[in-house]
């Protein structure tokens, strides 16, 4: 079986700018701004042209390296997608610190599908240890205002999830967060930490409270003999596009661009020799070289040991985000 190119779903980063300074984030470290990704926002004109030139597009993910709500064209983008019957999502996460009432109501009126809120704490003291520069009470206030607009318009959209990265400094607040989720009509969405920042202190407690049977990504690999997350599959089911049109393929690529969708067209980029060869590398059919982003990716060793399979691609393409399980 050979999985065909899927251009029904794509990911376009609405903004690589962010107002927070999370310690382990490539954006706050300046890596994104100073590399091929760069600091910027998706323009409405480029969004419209991409949609108009690809009428088969059905779903677009808008969040990745930055904060989506820092894009001044966001409401125009949301409305245009709604008019074109395109489902919009923010599954990679938003910090929700800076969003005005006009945008909040637009999210409801134009049926933005779901928002995954990155909130790693149930108090300002805990939250701000990782989300440096963020205001916990402001985020909660914004969620409550959004819920008021949902009630006003009698809408279930956008559906909401509370993404909670499990750290040693916040593990004691897991139960509080779960109670807040009930109050705010959100799905609790715990996430295993990807770095050495604030390691888990009480693994058994975290396993019990989080619903996971493991407390770290290394433990996940040992138990299940597979990586916790495999963004590599994204090349098949929702290829990542930068705010300026660079085709990145997956959401972690910050090293090598694979063409420019805004300049060369989406189909041409996805059918290019470079993109097809990269997919063959991920499936273990070709060797990697320094013209490919995987050459620089620290997790590529897992691909060498366990190449992407057709069944894995199908599984990820059918993934349902926790926010949609309300």
PDB file of C-alpha atoms in Angstrom:
ATOM      1  CA  UNK A   1       0.000   0.000   0.000  1.00  0.00           C
ATOM      2  CA  UNK A   2       1.243   3.491  -0.815  1.00  0.00           C
ATOM      3  CA  UNK A   3      -0.357   6.431   1.001  1.00  0.00           C
ATOM      4  CA  UNK A   4      -1.322   9.127  -1.504  1.00  0.00           C
ATOM      5  CA  UNK A   5      -0.527  12.809  -1.069  1.00  0.00           C
ATOM      6  CA  UNK A   6      -3.190  14.374   1.129  1.00  0.00           C
ATOM      7  CA  UNK A   7      -3.815  18.033   0.430  1.00  0.00           C
ATOM      8  CA  UNK A   8      -7.194  18.075   2.178  1.00  0.00           C
ATOM      9  CA  UNK A   9      -5.522  18.916   5.491  1.00  0.00           C
ATOM     10  CA  UNK A  10      -2.614  21.330   5.947  1.00  0.00           C
ATOM     11  CA  UNK A  11      -0.935  23.213   8.773  1.00  0.00           C
ATOM     12  CA  UNK A  12       0.004  26.883   8.373  1.00  0.00           C
ATOM     13  CA  UNK A  13       1.672  28.730  11.249  1.00  0.00           C
ATOM     14  CA  UNK A  14      -0.434  31.848  11.849  1.00  0.00           C
ATOM     15  CA  UNK A  15       2.327  33.430  13.953  1.00  0.00           C
ATOM     16  CA  UNK A  16       5.873  32.646  15.027  1.00  0.00           C
ATOM     17  CA  UNK A  17       5.833  35.611  17.395  1.00  0.00           C
ATOM     18  CA  UNK A  18       5.208  34.979  21.081  1.00  0.00           C
ATOM     19  CA  UNK A  19       5.021  37.244  24.129  1.00  0.00           C
ATOM     20  CA  UNK A  20       6.086  34.556  26.630  1.00  0.00           C
ATOM     21  CA  UNK A  21       9.581  33.283  27.457  1.00  0.00           C
ATOM     22  CA  UNK A  22       9.142  29.575  28.134  1.00  0.00           C
ATOM     23  CA  UNK A  23      12.622  28.211  29.080  1.00  0.00           C
ATOM     24  CA  UNK A  24      12.725  25.224  26.698  1.00  0.00           C
ATOM     25  CA  UNK A  25      11.009  26.831  23.691  1.00  0.00           C
ATOM     26  CA  UNK A  26      12.978  27.447  20.485  1.00  0.00           C
ATOM     27  CA  UNK A  27      10.984  30.663  19.967  1.00  0.00           C
ATOM     28  CA  UNK A  28      11.942  32.209  23.315  1.00  0.00           C
ATOM     29  CA  UNK A  29      15.569  31.125  22.828  1.00  0.00           C
ATOM     30  CA  UNK A  30      15.727  33.098  19.564  1.00  0.00           C
ATOM     31  CA  UNK A  31      16.333  29.990  17.440  1.00  0.00           C
ATOM     32  CA  UNK A  32      13.147  30.526  15.434  1.00  0.00           C
ATOM     33  CA  UNK A  33      13.663  34.248  14.850  1.00  0.00           C
ATOM     34  CA  UNK A  34      17.269  33.784  13.713  1.00  0.00           C
ATOM     35  CA  UNK A  35      16.754  30.665  11.592  1.00  0.00           C
ATOM     36  CA  UNK A  36      14.856  29.730   8.430  1.00  0.00           C
ATOM     37  CA  UNK A  37      11.481  29.978  10.169  1.00  0.00           C
ATOM     38  CA  UNK A  38      11.909  33.629  11.148  1.00  0.00           C
ATOM     39  CA  UNK A  39       9.620  35.859  13.189  1.00  0.00           C
ATOM     40  CA  UNK A  40       6.399  36.888  11.474  1.00  0.00           C
ATOM     41  CA  UNK A  41       2.696  36.345  10.920  1.00  0.00           C
ATOM     42  CA  UNK A  42       0.589  34.811   8.168  1.00  0.00           C
ATOM     43  CA  UNK A  43      -1.025  37.503   6.035  1.00  0.00           C
ATOM     44  CA  UNK A  44      -4.681  37.302   5.086  1.00  0.00           C
ATOM     45  CA  UNK A  45      -3.785  37.681   1.403  1.00  0.00           C
ATOM     46  CA  UNK A  46      -1.490  34.646   1.475  1.00  0.00           C
ATOM     47  CA  UNK A  47      -4.058  32.630   3.401  1.00  0.00           C
ATOM     48  CA  UNK A  48      -6.821  33.562   0.948  1.00  0.00           C
ATOM     49  CA  UNK A  49      -4.683  32.772  -2.084  1.00  0.00           C
ATOM     50  CA  UNK A  50      -3.700  29.382  -0.678  1.00  0.00           C
ATOM     51  CA  UNK A  51      -7.331  28.492   0.017  1.00  0.00           C
ATOM     52  CA  UNK A  52      -8.552  29.778  -3.354  1.00  0.00           C
ATOM     53  CA  UNK A  53      -5.856  27.899  -5.276  1.00  0.00           C
ATOM     54  CA  UNK A  54      -6.540  24.656  -3.396  1.00  0.00           C
ATOM     55  CA  UNK A  55     -10.333  24.214  -3.217  1.00  0.00           C
ATOM     56  CA  UNK A  56      -9.878  20.653  -1.938  1.00  0.00           C
ATOM     57  CA  UNK A  57      -8.582  21.892   1.433  1.00  0.00           C
ATOM     58  CA  UNK A  58     -10.973  20.935   4.215  1.00  0.00           C
ATOM     59  CA  UNK A  59      -9.009  21.536   7.423  1.00  0.00           C
ATOM     60  CA  UNK A  60      -6.187  23.863   8.500  1.00  0.00           C
ATOM     61  CA  UNK A  61      -4.181  23.819  11.743  1.00  0.00           C
ATOM     62  CA  UNK A  62      -3.004  27.356  12.637  1.00  0.00           C
ATOM     63  CA  UNK A  63      -0.819  26.985  15.752  1.00  0.00           C
ATOM     64  CA  UNK A  64       2.815  25.969  16.013  1.00  0.00           C
ATOM     65  CA  UNK A  65       5.918  28.015  16.914  1.00  0.00           C
ATOM     66  CA  UNK A  66       4.243  31.195  18.185  1.00  0.00           C
ATOM     67  CA  UNK A  67       1.030  32.618  19.591  1.00  0.00           C
ATOM     68  CA  UNK A  68      -1.743  32.607  17.006  1.00  0.00           C
ATOM     69  CA  UNK A  69      -3.583  35.510  18.663  1.00  0.00           C
ATOM     70  CA  UNK A  70      -0.724  37.927  17.923  1.00  0.00           C
ATOM     71  CA  UNK A  71      -1.707  37.845  14.236  1.00  0.00           C
ATOM     72  CA  UNK A  72      -3.625  41.066  13.413  1.00  0.00           C
ATOM     73  CA  UNK A  73      -5.325  39.362  10.430  1.00  0.00           C
ATOM     74  CA  UNK A  74      -6.634  36.462  12.507  1.00  0.00           C
ATOM     75  CA  UNK A  75     -10.326  37.424  12.497  1.00  0.00           C
ATOM     76  CA  UNK A  76     -10.278  37.931   8.720  1.00  0.00           C
ATOM     77  CA  UNK A  77      -8.612  34.524   8.336  1.00  0.00           C
ATOM     78  CA  UNK A  78     -11.172  32.833  10.586  1.00  0.00           C
ATOM     79  CA  UNK A  79     -14.116  34.410   8.767  1.00  0.00           C
ATOM     80  CA  UNK A  80     -12.792  33.537   5.323  1.00  0.00           C
ATOM     81  CA  UNK A  81     -12.244  29.917   6.343  1.00  0.00           C
ATOM     82  CA  UNK A  82     -15.805  29.830   7.704  1.00  0.00           C
ATOM     83  CA  UNK A  83     -17.172  31.237   4.435  1.00  0.00           C
ATOM     84  CA  UNK A  84     -15.243  28.535   2.544  1.00  0.00           C
ATOM     85  CA  UNK A  85     -16.455  25.802   4.927  1.00  0.00           C
ATOM     86  CA  UNK A  86     -12.919  25.023   6.087  1.00  0.00           C
ATOM     87  CA  UNK A  87     -12.393  23.643   9.577  1.00  0.00           C
ATOM     88  CA  UNK A  88      -9.789  25.583  11.600  1.00  0.00           C
ATOM     89  CA  UNK A  89      -7.941  24.163  14.604  1.00  0.00           C
ATOM     90  CA  UNK A  90      -5.262  25.172  17.098  1.00  0.00           C
ATOM     91  CA  UNK A  91      -4.189  21.786  18.386  1.00  0.00           C
ATOM     92  CA  UNK A  92      -0.512  22.566  18.872  1.00  0.00           C
ATOM     93  CA  UNK A  93      -1.417  25.093  21.547  1.00  0.00           C
ATOM     94  CA  UNK A  94      -2.195  28.724  22.313  1.00  0.00           C
ATOM     95  CA  UNK A  95      -1.256  30.590  25.495  1.00  0.00           C
ATOM     96  CA  UNK A  96      -4.420  32.775  25.356  1.00  0.00           C
ATOM     97  CA  UNK A  97      -2.873  35.704  27.240  1.00  0.00           C
ATOM     98  CA  UNK A  98      -3.546  38.358  24.581  1.00  0.00           C
ATOM     99  CA  UNK A  99      -6.974  38.126  22.974  1.00  0.00           C
ATOM    100  CA  UNK A 100      -9.653  40.827  22.834  1.00  0.00           C
ATOM    101  CA  UNK A 101     -13.440  40.501  23.046  1.00  0.00           C
ATOM    102  CA  UNK A 102     -13.891  41.046  19.303  1.00  0.00           C
ATOM    103  CA  UNK A 103     -11.661  38.052  18.525  1.00  0.00           C
ATOM    104  CA  UNK A 104     -13.258  35.924  21.243  1.00  0.00           C
ATOM    105  CA  UNK A 105     -16.711  36.432  19.745  1.00  0.00           C
ATOM    106  CA  UNK A 106     -15.386  35.803  16.231  1.00  0.00           C
ATOM    107  CA  UNK A 107     -14.077  32.405  17.352  1.00  0.00           C
ATOM    108  CA  UNK A 108     -17.649  31.509  18.292  1.00  0.00           C
ATOM    109  CA  UNK A 109     -19.490  33.175  15.412  1.00  0.00           C
ATOM    110  CA  UNK A 110     -17.255  31.586  12.777  1.00  0.00           C
ATOM    111  CA  UNK A 111     -17.160  28.176  14.490  1.00  0.00           C
ATOM    112  CA  UNK A 112     -13.437  27.806  15.080  1.00  0.00           C
ATOM    113  CA  UNK A 113     -13.295  24.065  15.771  1.00  0.00           C
ATOM    114  CA  UNK A 114     -11.063  23.765  18.840  1.00  0.00           C
ATOM    115  CA  UNK A 115      -8.383  25.462  20.908  1.00  0.00           C
ATOM    116  CA  UNK A 116      -5.744  23.609  22.901  1.00  0.00           C
ATOM    117  CA  UNK A 117      -4.805  25.959  25.767  1.00  0.00           C
ATOM    118  CA  UNK A 118      -1.225  25.676  27.066  1.00  0.00           C
ATOM    119  CA  UNK A 119      -1.680  26.252  30.807  1.00  0.00           C
ATOM    120  CA  UNK A 120       0.901  24.466  32.960  1.00  0.00           C
ATOM    121  CA  UNK A 121      -0.453  25.273  36.396  1.00  0.00           C
ATOM    122  CA  UNK A 122      -3.522  26.112  38.461  1.00  0.00           C
ATOM    123  CA  UNK A 123      -2.087  29.255  40.074  1.00  0.00           C
ATOM    124  CA  UNK A 124       0.031  32.210  38.992  1.00  0.00           C
ATOM    125  CA  UNK A 125       2.967  31.032  41.101  1.00  0.00           C
ATOM    126  CA  UNK A 126       3.087  27.629  39.454  1.00  0.00           C
ATOM    127  CA  UNK A 127       2.015  28.663  35.944  1.00  0.00           C
ATOM    128  CA  UNK A 128       4.634  31.405  35.631  1.00  0.00           C
ATOM    129  CA  UNK A 129       7.538  29.094  36.423  1.00  0.00           C
ATOM    130  CA  UNK A 130       7.388  27.799  32.856  1.00  0.00           C
ATOM    131  CA  UNK A 131       5.067  30.252  31.055  1.00  0.00           C
ATOM    132  CA  UNK A 132       7.318  33.162  31.966  1.00  0.00           C
ATOM    133  CA  UNK A 133       5.584  36.486  31.347  1.00  0.00           C
ATOM    134  CA  UNK A 134       2.129  34.911  31.340  1.00  0.00           C
ATOM    135  CA  UNK A 135      -0.813  35.921  33.521  1.00  0.00           C
ATOM    136  CA  UNK A 136      -2.800  32.954  34.810  1.00  0.00           C
ATOM    137  CA  UNK A 137      -5.823  34.981  35.948  1.00  0.00           C
ATOM    138  CA  UNK A 138      -5.985  36.772  32.590  1.00  0.00           C
ATOM    139  CA  UNK A 139      -5.999  33.455  30.738  1.00  0.00           C
ATOM    140  CA  UNK A 140      -8.809  32.088  32.919  1.00  0.00           C
ATOM    141  CA  UNK A 141     -10.733  35.350  32.501  1.00  0.00           C
ATOM    142  CA  UNK A 142     -10.392  35.081  28.713  1.00  0.00           C
ATOM    143  CA  UNK A 143     -11.701  31.501  28.811  1.00  0.00           C
ATOM    144  CA  UNK A 144     -14.702  32.560  30.907  1.00  0.00           C
ATOM    145  CA  UNK A 145     -15.474  35.392  28.498  1.00  0.00           C
ATOM    146  CA  UNK A 146     -15.206  32.990  25.561  1.00  0.00           C
ATOM    147  CA  UNK A 147     -17.653  30.664  27.302  1.00  0.00           C
ATOM    148  CA  UNK A 148     -20.082  33.565  27.734  1.00  0.00           C
ATOM    149  CA  UNK A 149     -19.999  34.167  23.976  1.00  0.00           C
ATOM    150  CA  UNK A 150     -20.583  30.439  23.393  1.00  0.00           C
ATOM    151  CA  UNK A 151     -23.651  30.647  25.643  1.00  0.00           C
ATOM    152  CA  UNK A 152     -24.831  33.834  23.916  1.00  0.00           C
ATOM    153  CA  UNK A 153     -24.654  32.238  20.469  1.00  0.00           C
ATOM    154  CA  UNK A 154     -25.759  28.796  21.727  1.00  0.00           C
ATOM    155  CA  UNK A 155     -22.655  27.229  20.211  1.00  0.00           C
ATOM    156  CA  UNK A 156     -20.360  24.372  21.216  1.00  0.00           C
ATOM    157  CA  UNK A 157     -17.513  25.988  19.268  1.00  0.00           C
ATOM    158  CA  UNK A 158     -14.702  26.356  19.807  1.00  0.00           C
ATOM    159  CA  UNK A 159     -14.245  23.212  21.880  1.00  0.00           C
ATOM    160  CA  UNK A 160     -11.541  23.635  24.508  1.00  0.00           C
ATOM    161  CA  UNK A 161      -8.794  21.529  26.029  1.00  0.00           C
ATOM    162  CA  UNK A 162      -6.358  22.375  28.836  1.00  0.00           C
ATOM    163  CA  UNK A 163      -2.879  21.216  27.829  1.00  0.00           C
ATOM    164  CA  UNK A 164      -0.879  20.598  30.976  1.00  0.00           C
ATOM    165  CA  UNK A 165       2.805  19.722  30.568  1.00  0.00           C
ATOM    166  CA  UNK A 166       3.702  17.506  33.513  1.00  0.00           C
ATOM    167  CA  UNK A 167       6.535  19.029  35.548  1.00  0.00           C
ATOM    168  CA  UNK A 168       7.881  18.430  39.017  1.00  0.00           C
ATOM    169  CA  UNK A 169       6.873  21.936  40.060  1.00  0.00           C
ATOM    170  CA  UNK A 170       3.241  21.587  38.939  1.00  0.00           C
ATOM    171  CA  UNK A 171       2.381  17.938  39.559  1.00  0.00           C
ATOM    172  CA  UNK A 172       0.719  18.823  42.879  1.00  0.00           C
ATOM    173  CA  UNK A 173      -1.908  20.859  40.976  1.00  0.00           C
ATOM    174  CA  UNK A 174      -3.115  18.130  38.606  1.00  0.00           C
ATOM    175  CA  UNK A 175      -6.290  17.455  40.586  1.00  0.00           C
ATOM    176  CA  UNK A 176      -7.047  21.194  40.824  1.00  0.00           C
ATOM    177  CA  UNK A 177      -6.657  21.576  37.069  1.00  0.00           C
ATOM    178  CA  UNK A 178      -9.051  18.679  36.471  1.00  0.00           C
ATOM    179  CA  UNK A 179     -11.652  20.409  38.650  1.00  0.00           C
ATOM    180  CA  UNK A 180     -11.143  23.695  36.795  1.00  0.00           C
ATOM    181  CA  UNK A 181     -11.651  21.847  33.512  1.00  0.00           C
ATOM    182  CA  UNK A 182     -15.079  20.734  34.706  1.00  0.00           C
ATOM    183  CA  UNK A 183     -15.959  24.297  35.684  1.00  0.00           C
ATOM    184  CA  UNK A 184     -14.743  25.753  32.369  1.00  0.00           C
ATOM    185  CA  UNK A 185     -16.093  22.997  30.101  1.00  0.00           C
ATOM    186  CA  UNK A 186     -12.623  21.926  28.978  1.00  0.00           C
ATOM    187  CA  UNK A 187     -10.979  18.550  28.368  1.00  0.00           C
ATOM    188  CA  UNK A 188      -7.954  17.800  30.544  1.00  0.00           C
ATOM    189  CA  UNK A 189      -5.038  17.158  28.158  1.00  0.00           C
ATOM    190  CA  UNK A 190      -1.852  16.182  30.047  1.00  0.00           C
ATOM    191  CA  UNK A 191       1.417  16.056  28.127  1.00  0.00           C
ATOM    192  CA  UNK A 192       4.727  14.402  28.968  1.00  0.00           C
ATOM    193  CA  UNK A 193       7.657  16.816  29.281  1.00  0.00           C
ATOM    194  CA  UNK A 194      10.147  16.702  26.380  1.00  0.00           C
ATOM    195  CA  UNK A 195      13.131  18.183  28.262  1.00  0.00           C
ATOM    196  CA  UNK A 196      15.058  17.989  31.545  1.00  0.00           C
ATOM    197  CA  UNK A 197      13.357  21.126  32.879  1.00  0.00           C
ATOM    198  CA  UNK A 198      11.713  20.441  36.273  1.00  0.00           C
ATOM    199  CA  UNK A 199      11.616  16.614  36.201  1.00  0.00           C
ATOM    200  CA  UNK A 200       8.780  14.700  37.861  1.00  0.00           C
ATOM    201  CA  UNK A 201       9.218  14.278  41.621  1.00  0.00           C
ATOM    202  CA  UNK A 202       6.523  11.723  42.411  1.00  0.00           C
ATOM    203  CA  UNK A 203       6.170   9.378  39.401  1.00  0.00           C
ATOM    204  CA  UNK A 204       3.526   7.104  40.932  1.00  0.00           C
ATOM    205  CA  UNK A 205       1.322  10.049  41.889  1.00  0.00           C
ATOM    206  CA  UNK A 206       1.641  11.525  38.395  1.00  0.00           C
ATOM    207  CA  UNK A 207       0.733   8.200  36.772  1.00  0.00           C
ATOM    208  CA  UNK A 208      -2.374   7.928  38.935  1.00  0.00           C
ATOM    209  CA  UNK A 209      -3.563  11.545  38.603  1.00  0.00           C
ATOM    210  CA  UNK A 210      -2.695  12.126  34.941  1.00  0.00           C
ATOM    211  CA  UNK A 211      -4.214   8.928  33.601  1.00  0.00           C
ATOM    212  CA  UNK A 212      -0.910   7.931  32.004  1.00  0.00           C
ATOM    213  CA  UNK A 213       0.754   4.639  32.883  1.00  0.00           C
ATOM    214  CA  UNK A 214       4.135   6.379  32.628  1.00  0.00           C
ATOM    215  CA  UNK A 215       5.577   9.644  33.929  1.00  0.00           C
ATOM    216  CA  UNK A 216       8.230  10.471  31.308  1.00  0.00           C
ATOM    217  CA  UNK A 217       8.922  10.082  27.600  1.00  0.00           C
ATOM    218  CA  UNK A 218      11.875   7.783  28.310  1.00  0.00           C
ATOM    219  CA  UNK A 219       9.602   5.550  30.370  1.00  0.00           C
ATOM    220  CA  UNK A 220       7.070   5.626  27.534  1.00  0.00           C
ATOM    221  CA  UNK A 221       9.722   4.424  25.085  1.00  0.00           C
ATOM    222  CA  UNK A 222      10.841   1.654  27.451  1.00  0.00           C
ATOM    223  CA  UNK A 223       7.301   0.442  28.075  1.00  0.00           C
ATOM    224  CA  UNK A 224       5.832   0.682  24.568  1.00  0.00           C
ATOM    225  CA  UNK A 225       8.995   0.481  22.433  1.00  0.00           C
ATOM    226  CA  UNK A 226       7.948   3.525  20.425  1.00  0.00           C
ATOM    227  CA  UNK A 227       8.280   7.299  20.560  1.00  0.00           C
ATOM    228  CA  UNK A 228       5.702   9.281  22.540  1.00  0.00           C
ATOM    229  CA  UNK A 229       5.137  11.649  19.589  1.00  0.00           C
ATOM    230  CA  UNK A 230       6.039  11.111  15.909  1.00  0.00           C
ATOM    231  CA  UNK A 231       5.547  14.448  14.085  1.00  0.00           C
ATOM    232  CA  UNK A 232       7.277  12.898  11.052  1.00  0.00           C
ATOM    233  CA  UNK A 233       3.922  11.408   9.970  1.00  0.00           C
ATOM    234  CA  UNK A 234       2.679  14.948   9.480  1.00  0.00           C
ATOM    235  CA  UNK A 235       4.279  15.025   6.030  1.00  0.00           C
ATOM    236  CA  UNK A 236       1.483  12.736   4.865  1.00  0.00           C
ATOM    237  CA  UNK A 237      -1.631  13.879   6.723  1.00  0.00           C
ATOM    238  CA  UNK A 238      -1.140  17.640   7.355  1.00  0.00           C
ATOM    239  CA  UNK A 239       2.133  19.027   5.963  1.00  0.00           C
ATOM    240  CA  UNK A 240       3.487  22.020   7.869  1.00  0.00           C
ATOM    241  CA  UNK A 241       3.764  25.384   6.088  1.00  0.00           C
ATOM    242  CA  UNK A 242       5.542  28.387   7.582  1.00  0.00           C
ATOM    243  CA  UNK A 243       3.883  31.803   7.939  1.00  0.00           C
ATOM    244  CA  UNK A 244       5.839  33.007   4.878  1.00  0.00           C
ATOM    245  CA  UNK A 245       5.022  29.988   2.725  1.00  0.00           C
ATOM    246  CA  UNK A 246       8.108  27.829   3.296  1.00  0.00           C
ATOM    247  CA  UNK A 247       7.175  24.158   3.241  1.00  0.00           C
ATOM    248  CA  UNK A 248       8.596  22.633   6.426  1.00  0.00           C
ATOM    249  CA  UNK A 249       6.829  19.287   6.290  1.00  0.00           C
ATOM    250  CA  UNK A 250       6.633  18.683  10.028  1.00  0.00           C
ATOM    251  CA  UNK A 251       6.007  20.998  12.981  1.00  0.00           C
ATOM    252  CA  UNK A 252       9.515  20.593  14.482  1.00  0.00           C
ATOM    253  CA  UNK A 253      11.524  21.434  11.343  1.00  0.00           C
ATOM    254  CA  UNK A 254      13.554  24.619  11.858  1.00  0.00           C
ATOM    255  CA  UNK A 255      16.549  23.698   9.707  1.00  0.00           C
ATOM    256  CA  UNK A 256      15.744  23.229   6.006  1.00  0.00           C
ATOM    257  CA  UNK A 257      12.879  24.537   3.831  1.00  0.00           C
ATOM    258  CA  UNK A 258      11.395  22.249   1.180  1.00  0.00           C
ATOM    259  CA  UNK A 259      10.218  24.891  -1.272  1.00  0.00           C
ATOM    260  CA  UNK A 260       7.713  27.733  -0.911  1.00  0.00           C
ATOM    261  CA  UNK A 261       3.991  27.045  -1.204  1.00  0.00           C
ATOM    262  CA  UNK A 262       3.056  30.705  -1.724  1.00  0.00           C
ATOM    263  CA  UNK A 263       5.500  31.041  -4.617  1.00  0.00           C
ATOM    264  CA  UNK A 264       5.442  27.612  -6.264  1.00  0.00           C
ATOM    265  CA  UNK A 265       2.026  26.238  -5.302  1.00  0.00           C
ATOM    266  CA  UNK A 266       1.068  23.601  -2.752  1.00  0.00           C
ATOM    267  CA  UNK A 267       0.752  20.669  -5.149  1.00  0.00           C
ATOM    268  CA  UNK A 268       4.068  21.431  -6.847  1.00  0.00           C
ATOM    269  CA  UNK A 269       5.866  21.524  -3.479  1.00  0.00           C
ATOM    270  CA  UNK A 270       4.284  18.302  -2.246  1.00  0.00           C
ATOM    271  CA  UNK A 271       5.152  16.548  -5.497  1.00  0.00           C
ATOM    272  CA  UNK A 272       8.721  17.853  -5.664  1.00  0.00           C
ATOM    273  CA  UNK A 273      11.647  15.442  -5.772  1.00  0.00           C
ATOM    274  CA  UNK A 274      12.970  16.895  -2.501  1.00  0.00           C
ATOM    275  CA  UNK A 275       9.722  16.290  -0.602  1.00  0.00           C
ATOM    276  CA  UNK A 276       9.184  12.789  -2.000  1.00  0.00           C
ATOM    277  CA  UNK A 277      12.753  11.791  -1.162  1.00  0.00           C
ATOM    278  CA  UNK A 278      12.336  13.067   2.391  1.00  0.00           C
ATOM    279  CA  UNK A 279       9.278  10.856   2.837  1.00  0.00           C
ATOM    280  CA  UNK A 280      11.287   7.889   1.553  1.00  0.00           C
ATOM    281  CA  UNK A 281      14.004   8.657   4.104  1.00  0.00           C
ATOM    282  CA  UNK A 282      11.421   8.585   6.894  1.00  0.00           C
ATOM    283  CA  UNK A 283      10.185   5.199   5.649  1.00  0.00           C
ATOM    284  CA  UNK A 284      13.740   3.821   5.666  1.00  0.00           C
ATOM    285  CA  UNK A 285      14.014   3.578   1.869  1.00  0.00           C
ATOM    286  CA  UNK A 286      16.779   6.199   1.408  1.00  0.00           C
ATOM    287  CA  UNK A 287      19.711   7.503   3.435  1.00  0.00           C
ATOM    288  CA  UNK A 288      19.484  10.964   4.941  1.00  0.00           C
ATOM    289  CA  UNK A 289      21.781  13.795   3.771  1.00  0.00           C
ATOM    290  CA  UNK A 290      22.552  17.338   4.924  1.00  0.00           C
ATOM    291  CA  UNK A 291      20.081  18.816   2.419  1.00  0.00           C
ATOM    292  CA  UNK A 292      17.254  17.356   4.506  1.00  0.00           C
ATOM    293  CA  UNK A 293      15.855  18.645   7.819  1.00  0.00           C
ATOM    294  CA  UNK A 294      16.016  15.150   9.345  1.00  0.00           C
ATOM    295  CA  UNK A 295      19.825  15.314   9.164  1.00  0.00           C
ATOM    296  CA  UNK A 296      19.723  17.983  11.905  1.00  0.00           C
ATOM    297  CA  UNK A 297      16.803  16.596  13.930  1.00  0.00           C
ATOM    298  CA  UNK A 298      17.807  15.156  17.340  1.00  0.00           C
ATOM    299  CA  UNK A 299      15.002  12.593  17.243  1.00  0.00           C
ATOM    300  CA  UNK A 300      15.897  11.183  13.828  1.00  0.00           C
ATOM    301  CA  UNK A 301      17.816   8.315  15.458  1.00  0.00           C
ATOM    302  CA  UNK A 302      14.425   6.848  16.382  1.00  0.00           C
ATOM    303  CA  UNK A 303      13.498   6.864  12.696  1.00  0.00           C
ATOM    304  CA  UNK A 304      16.709   5.015  11.846  1.00  0.00           C
ATOM    305  CA  UNK A 305      15.722   2.324  14.337  1.00  0.00           C
ATOM    306  CA  UNK A 306      11.970   2.358  13.608  1.00  0.00           C
ATOM    307  CA  UNK A 307      11.089   3.822  10.173  1.00  0.00           C
ATOM    308  CA  UNK A 308       7.614   5.204   9.568  1.00  0.00           C
ATOM    309  CA  UNK A 309       5.111   2.557   8.465  1.00  0.00           C
ATOM    310  CA  UNK A 310       1.959   2.834   6.360  1.00  0.00           C
ATOM    311  CA  UNK A 311      -0.176   1.696   9.319  1.00  0.00           C
ATOM    312  CA  UNK A 312       1.367   4.398  11.506  1.00  0.00           C
ATOM    313  CA  UNK A 313       0.557   7.076   8.933  1.00  0.00           C
ATOM    314  CA  UNK A 314      -3.036   5.874   8.748  1.00  0.00           C
ATOM    315  CA  UNK A 315      -3.294   5.881  12.538  1.00  0.00           C
ATOM    316  CA  UNK A 316      -2.070   9.472  12.838  1.00  0.00           C
ATOM    317  CA  UNK A 317      -4.272  10.637   9.965  1.00  0.00           C
ATOM    318  CA  UNK A 318      -7.312   9.398  11.920  1.00  0.00           C
ATOM    319  CA  UNK A 319      -6.214  10.922  15.241  1.00  0.00           C
ATOM    320  CA  UNK A 320      -8.957  12.740  17.140  1.00  0.00           C
ATOM    321  CA  UNK A 321      -7.723  15.636  19.278  1.00  0.00           C
ATOM    322  CA  UNK A 322      -8.759  15.457  22.960  1.00  0.00           C
ATOM    323  CA  UNK A 323     -10.600  18.782  22.590  1.00  0.00           C
ATOM    324  CA  UNK A 324     -13.004  17.160  20.123  1.00  0.00           C
ATOM    325  CA  UNK A 325     -13.971  14.483  22.644  1.00  0.00           C
ATOM    326  CA  UNK A 326     -16.174  16.831  24.686  1.00  0.00           C
TER     327      UNK A 326
END
